[in-house]
């Protein structure tokens, strides 16, 4: 997409807090808003705004007491509750290690995704110039880690506006602020500083992992950590990674293959069904078969497998509950043009 105009610029620094990007093609003229400093560049803006209206219009100036009253009124299973649960789980894992208020040793230590990323980086040396893409970045810690460790421009993309707002607050203000779930629908707000080396090289956009708004051969590396089983079309997600990587570049994908129809229709799951087939429904076997030389009729021929290993990934749900996964981590390489 060519950016035709930015209608209104924000006040502070170089960042644009609010504006509208307009596609300059006369046959398109689609509008893409920048809201709270986050460009929203998705194929279906109406659906996106409808699905994310709560965090977009939501306020963050209410006291814990008032938030708890609203949480009680809206109840478990409400959109408000789901959003707070997601923020609690991912912000704790991404930034809990920096929270001075975490005095007692947590039953589930934070930092699981940073460890997963560390394993990926071991097998992902940079061989090309260009930026790095963190797909499904959530609240953003891995994007900051990538910028610090790889010394490149890093773009974190996700569809969850509430999570991107947390990431953006770290980028702009160096502050992590999130509701940490205690139990049931009780939460406590955690707020603490988090400053990262080379954070000037990081930005966060709302984009769809299955329809990335970038030209082909654009990124020198990509990571997709625990995203494959969260998208509507895992196949399109893989194809998009193949499309946007520069030939010769690598991507790390980690996934627990925790399929659910809430995220992915059964027919789009990679395995997890059809156990009478040759692969017996094994997701890891099907992913391998989808890479070059894997024998799948729909194989993504641009991507070849570099390495694969199993890594633990743990998420805190509340004070007394957590989920433990073994993620399959594959490092893939986009074949160099011969
Ligand atoms: C299981 S979480 C993993 C988050 C983070 N990578 C981590 O490992 O902690 C999956 C993330 O993918 C995001 N996501 C789901 N579908 C997406 C899509 N189509 N495009 C971009 N992000 C998506 C979710 O909002 C969520 O932040």
PDB file of N, CA and C in Angstrom, residues 38-42 48 52 83 86-87 90 94 133-140 142-143 155-165 167 203-210 212-214 225-227 230-231:
ATOM      1  N   UNK A  38      -1.196   3.651  16.948  1.00  0.00           N
ATOM      2  CA  UNK A  38      -1.124   2.306  16.359  1.00  0.00           C
ATOM      3  C   UNK A  38      -1.793   2.315  14.978  1.00  0.00           C
ATOM      4  N   UNK A  39      -1.027   2.186  13.901  1.00  0.00           N
ATOM      5  CA  UNK A  39      -1.658   2.081  12.580  1.00  0.00           C
ATOM      6  C   UNK A  39      -2.455   0.781  12.482  1.00  0.00           C
ATOM      7  N   UNK A  40      -3.689   0.905  12.002  1.00  0.00           N
ATOM      8  CA  UNK A  40      -4.557  -0.276  11.853  1.00  0.00           C
ATOM      9  C   UNK A  40      -4.668  -0.554  10.357  1.00  0.00           C
ATOM     10  N   UNK A  41      -3.895  -1.556   9.897  1.00  0.00           N
ATOM     11  CA  UNK A  41      -3.833  -1.810   8.447  1.00  0.00           C
ATOM     12  C   UNK A  41      -4.289  -3.242   8.209  1.00  0.00           C
ATOM     13  N   UNK A  42      -5.600  -3.383   8.171  1.00  0.00           N
ATOM     14  CA  UNK A  42      -6.221  -4.710   8.062  1.00  0.00           C
ATOM     15  C   UNK A  42      -7.157  -4.730   6.853  1.00  0.00           C
ATOM     16  N   UNK A  48     -12.873  -5.240  12.020  1.00  0.00           N
ATOM     17  CA  UNK A  48     -11.822  -5.028  13.021  1.00  0.00           C
ATOM     18  C   UNK A  48     -12.285  -4.060  14.104  1.00  0.00           C
ATOM     19  N   UNK A  52     -12.918  -4.781  18.112  1.00  0.00           N
ATOM     20  CA  UNK A  52     -11.965  -4.173  19.047  1.00  0.00           C
ATOM     21  C   UNK A  52     -12.480  -2.882  19.671  1.00  0.00           C
ATOM     22  N   UNK A  83     -10.856  -9.803  27.836  1.00  0.00           N
ATOM     23  CA  UNK A  83      -9.748  -8.903  27.549  1.00  0.00           C
ATOM     24  C   UNK A  83      -8.801  -8.811  28.746  1.00  0.00           C
ATOM     25  N   UNK A  86      -6.711 -12.011  29.044  1.00  0.00           N
ATOM     26  CA  UNK A  86      -5.627 -12.068  28.063  1.00  0.00           C
ATOM     27  C   UNK A  86      -4.480 -11.144  28.455  1.00  0.00           C
ATOM     28  N   UNK A  87      -4.843  -9.923  28.856  1.00  0.00           N
ATOM     29  CA  UNK A  87      -3.796  -8.972  29.249  1.00  0.00           C
ATOM     30  C   UNK A  87      -3.026  -9.511  30.442  1.00  0.00           C
ATOM     31  N   UNK A  90      -0.623 -12.544  29.286  1.00  0.00           N
ATOM     32  CA  UNK A  90       0.520 -12.224  28.415  1.00  0.00           C
ATOM     33  C   UNK A  90       1.406 -11.130  28.998  1.00  0.00           C
ATOM     34  N   UNK A  94       5.288 -11.620  29.673  1.00  0.00           N
ATOM     35  CA  UNK A  94       6.246 -10.784  28.947  1.00  0.00           C
ATOM     36  C   UNK A  94       7.070  -9.884  29.876  1.00  0.00           C
ATOM     37  N   UNK A 133      10.296  -8.896  11.523  1.00  0.00           N
ATOM     38  CA  UNK A 133       8.856  -8.879  11.781  1.00  0.00           C
ATOM     39  C   UNK A 133       8.523  -9.832  12.930  1.00  0.00           C
ATOM     40  N   UNK A 134       7.816  -9.314  13.937  1.00  0.00           N
ATOM     41  CA  UNK A 134       7.366 -10.125  15.082  1.00  0.00           C
ATOM     42  C   UNK A 134       5.849 -10.279  14.939  1.00  0.00           C
ATOM     43  N   UNK A 135       5.427 -11.440  14.454  1.00  0.00           N
ATOM     44  CA  UNK A 135       4.014 -11.636  14.101  1.00  0.00           C
ATOM     45  C   UNK A 135       3.250 -12.200  15.306  1.00  0.00           C
ATOM     46  N   UNK A 136       2.155 -11.541  15.662  1.00  0.00           N
ATOM     47  CA  UNK A 136       1.415 -11.952  16.874  1.00  0.00           C
ATOM     48  C   UNK A 136       2.199 -11.555  18.109  1.00  0.00           C
ATOM     49  N   UNK A 137       2.686 -10.307  18.100  1.00  0.00           N
ATOM     50  CA  UNK A 137       3.622  -9.837  19.142  1.00  0.00           C
ATOM     51  C   UNK A 137       2.937  -9.642  20.483  1.00  0.00           C
ATOM     52  N   UNK A 138       1.593  -9.599  20.497  1.00  0.00           N
ATOM     53  CA  UNK A 138       0.847  -9.410  21.744  1.00  0.00           C
ATOM     54  C   UNK A 138       1.289  -8.113  22.434  1.00  0.00           C
ATOM     55  N   UNK A 139       1.707  -8.178  23.698  1.00  0.00           N
ATOM     56  CA  UNK A 139       2.047  -6.966  24.451  1.00  0.00           C
ATOM     57  C   UNK A 139       3.488  -6.494  24.210  1.00  0.00           C
ATOM     58  N   UNK A 140       4.223  -7.198  23.344  1.00  0.00           N
ATOM     59  CA  UNK A 140       5.413  -6.588  22.758  1.00  0.00           C
ATOM     60  C   UNK A 140       6.799  -6.934  23.267  1.00  0.00           C
ATOM     61  N   UNK A 142       8.749  -9.478  23.034  1.00  0.00           N
ATOM     62  CA  UNK A 142       9.658 -10.113  22.075  1.00  0.00           C
ATOM     63  C   UNK A 142      10.139  -9.116  21.012  1.00  0.00           C
ATOM     64  N   UNK A 143       9.309  -8.129  20.683  1.00  0.00           N
ATOM     65  CA  UNK A 143       9.753  -7.113  19.713  1.00  0.00           C
ATOM     66  C   UNK A 143      10.900  -6.298  20.305  1.00  0.00           C
ATOM     67  N   UNK A 155       9.261  -4.600  13.644  1.00  0.00           N
ATOM     68  CA  UNK A 155       7.839  -4.268  13.626  1.00  0.00           C
ATOM     69  C   UNK A 155       7.072  -5.409  14.288  1.00  0.00           C
ATOM     70  N   UNK A 156       6.374  -5.076  15.371  1.00  0.00           N
ATOM     71  CA  UNK A 156       5.506  -6.050  16.025  1.00  0.00           C
ATOM     72  C   UNK A 156       4.091  -5.869  15.509  1.00  0.00           C
ATOM     73  N   UNK A 157       3.474  -6.947  15.047  1.00  0.00           N
ATOM     74  CA  UNK A 157       2.097  -6.845  14.551  1.00  0.00           C
ATOM     75  C   UNK A 157       1.203  -7.831  15.292  1.00  0.00           C
ATOM     76  N   UNK A 158      -0.024  -7.408  15.512  1.00  0.00           N
ATOM     77  CA  UNK A 158      -0.995  -8.252  16.212  1.00  0.00           C
ATOM     78  C   UNK A 158      -2.373  -7.724  15.840  1.00  0.00           C
ATOM     79  N   UNK A 159      -3.403  -8.518  16.108  1.00  0.00           N
ATOM     80  CA  UNK A 159      -4.767  -8.041  15.833  1.00  0.00           C
ATOM     81  C   UNK A 159      -5.467  -7.532  17.089  1.00  0.00           C
ATOM     82  N   UNK A 160      -4.916  -7.829  18.265  1.00  0.00           N
ATOM     83  CA  UNK A 160      -5.612  -7.472  19.504  1.00  0.00           C
ATOM     84  C   UNK A 160      -5.213  -6.048  19.917  1.00  0.00           C
ATOM     85  N   UNK A 161      -6.159  -5.118  19.766  1.00  0.00           N
ATOM     86  CA  UNK A 161      -5.830  -3.714  20.004  1.00  0.00           C
ATOM     87  C   UNK A 161      -5.464  -3.459  21.474  1.00  0.00           C
ATOM     88  N   UNK A 162      -6.134  -4.162  22.394  1.00  0.00           N
ATOM     89  CA  UNK A 162      -5.839  -3.977  23.818  1.00  0.00           C
ATOM     90  C   UNK A 162      -4.402  -4.363  24.138  1.00  0.00           C
ATOM     91  N   UNK A 163      -3.942  -5.463  23.558  1.00  0.00           N
ATOM     92  CA  UNK A 163      -2.559  -5.886  23.791  1.00  0.00           C
ATOM     93  C   UNK A 163      -1.581  -4.884  23.157  1.00  0.00           C
ATOM     94  N   UNK A 164      -1.922  -4.423  21.958  1.00  0.00           N
ATOM     95  CA  UNK A 164      -1.038  -3.453  21.300  1.00  0.00           C
ATOM     96  C   UNK A 164      -0.953  -2.152  22.102  1.00  0.00           C
ATOM     97  N   UNK A 165      -2.039  -1.803  22.788  1.00  0.00           N
ATOM     98  CA  UNK A 165      -1.999  -0.597  23.624  1.00  0.00           C
ATOM     99  C   UNK A 165      -0.996  -0.751  24.773  1.00  0.00           C
ATOM    100  N   UNK A 167       1.678  -2.670  24.646  1.00  0.00           N
ATOM    101  CA  UNK A 167       2.998  -2.598  23.994  1.00  0.00           C
ATOM    102  C   UNK A 167       3.374  -1.149  23.700  1.00  0.00           C
ATOM    103  N   UNK A 203       8.342  -0.600  16.450  1.00  0.00           N
ATOM    104  CA  UNK A 203       7.008  -0.012  16.285  1.00  0.00           C
ATOM    105  C   UNK A 203       5.973  -1.139  16.336  1.00  0.00           C
ATOM    106  N   UNK A 204       4.734  -0.767  16.615  1.00  0.00           N
ATOM    107  CA  UNK A 204       3.652  -1.758  16.718  1.00  0.00           C
ATOM    108  C   UNK A 204       2.497  -1.347  15.813  1.00  0.00           C
ATOM    109  N   UNK A 205       2.037  -2.282  15.001  1.00  0.00           N
ATOM    110  CA  UNK A 205       0.911  -2.030  14.103  1.00  0.00           C
ATOM    111  C   UNK A 205      -0.134  -3.126  14.293  1.00  0.00           C
ATOM    112  N   UNK A 206      -1.381  -2.787  14.012  1.00  0.00           N
ATOM    113  CA  UNK A 206      -2.447  -3.796  13.974  1.00  0.00           C
ATOM    114  C   UNK A 206      -2.540  -4.328  12.547  1.00  0.00           C
ATOM    115  N   UNK A 207      -2.135  -5.584  12.367  1.00  0.00           N
ATOM    116  CA  UNK A 207      -2.142  -6.210  11.032  1.00  0.00           C
ATOM    117  C   UNK A 207      -2.553  -7.664  11.196  1.00  0.00           C
ATOM    118  N   UNK A 208      -3.046  -8.233  10.115  1.00  0.00           N
ATOM    119  CA  UNK A 208      -3.499  -9.626  10.120  1.00  0.00           C
ATOM    120  C   UNK A 208      -2.375 -10.526   9.604  1.00  0.00           C
ATOM    121  N   UNK A 209      -2.011 -11.527  10.416  1.00  0.00           N
ATOM    122  CA  UNK A 209      -0.924 -12.452  10.060  1.00  0.00           C
ATOM    123  C   UNK A 209      -1.225 -13.250   8.804  1.00  0.00           C
ATOM    124  N   UNK A 210      -2.492 -13.272   8.397  1.00  0.00           N
ATOM    125  CA  UNK A 210      -2.842 -14.031   7.187  1.00  0.00           C
ATOM    126  C   UNK A 210      -3.021 -13.117   5.974  1.00  0.00           C
ATOM    127  N   UNK A 212      -0.753  -9.891   5.358  1.00  0.00           N
ATOM    128  CA  UNK A 212       0.180  -8.853   5.809  1.00  0.00           C
ATOM    129  C   UNK A 212       0.254  -7.718   4.778  1.00  0.00           C
ATOM    130  N   UNK A 213       0.224  -6.475   5.244  1.00  0.00           N
ATOM    131  CA  UNK A 213       0.168  -5.346   4.305  1.00  0.00           C
ATOM    132  C   UNK A 213       1.563  -4.905   3.851  1.00  0.00           C
ATOM    133  N   UNK A 214       2.382  -5.863   3.427  1.00  0.00           N
ATOM    134  CA  UNK A 214       3.749  -5.538   3.011  1.00  0.00           C
ATOM    135  C   UNK A 214       4.011  -6.135   1.640  1.00  0.00           C
ATOM    136  N   UNK A 225       5.504 -16.562  17.245  1.00  0.00           N
ATOM    137  CA  UNK A 225       5.575 -17.391  18.455  1.00  0.00           C
ATOM    138  C   UNK A 225       4.168 -17.659  18.972  1.00  0.00           C
ATOM    139  N   UNK A 226       3.764 -18.908  18.889  1.00  0.00           N
ATOM    140  CA  UNK A 226       2.480 -19.352  19.437  1.00  0.00           C
ATOM    141  C   UNK A 226       1.301 -18.654  18.762  1.00  0.00           C
ATOM    142  N   UNK A 227       1.385 -18.551  17.460  1.00  0.00           N
ATOM    143  CA  UNK A 227       0.367 -17.841  16.679  1.00  0.00           C
ATOM    144  C   UNK A 227      -0.326 -18.776  15.678  1.00  0.00           C
ATOM    145  N   UNK A 230      -3.670 -19.909  16.345  1.00  0.00           N
ATOM    146  CA  UNK A 230      -4.603 -18.849  16.769  1.00  0.00           C
ATOM    147  C   UNK A 230      -5.213 -18.127  15.582  1.00  0.00           C
ATOM    148  N   UNK A 231      -4.746 -18.421  14.364  1.00  0.00           N
ATOM    149  CA  UNK A 231      -5.234 -17.668  13.204  1.00  0.00           C
ATOM    150  C   UNK A 231      -6.316 -18.463  12.481  1.00  0.00           C
TER     151      UNK A 231
END
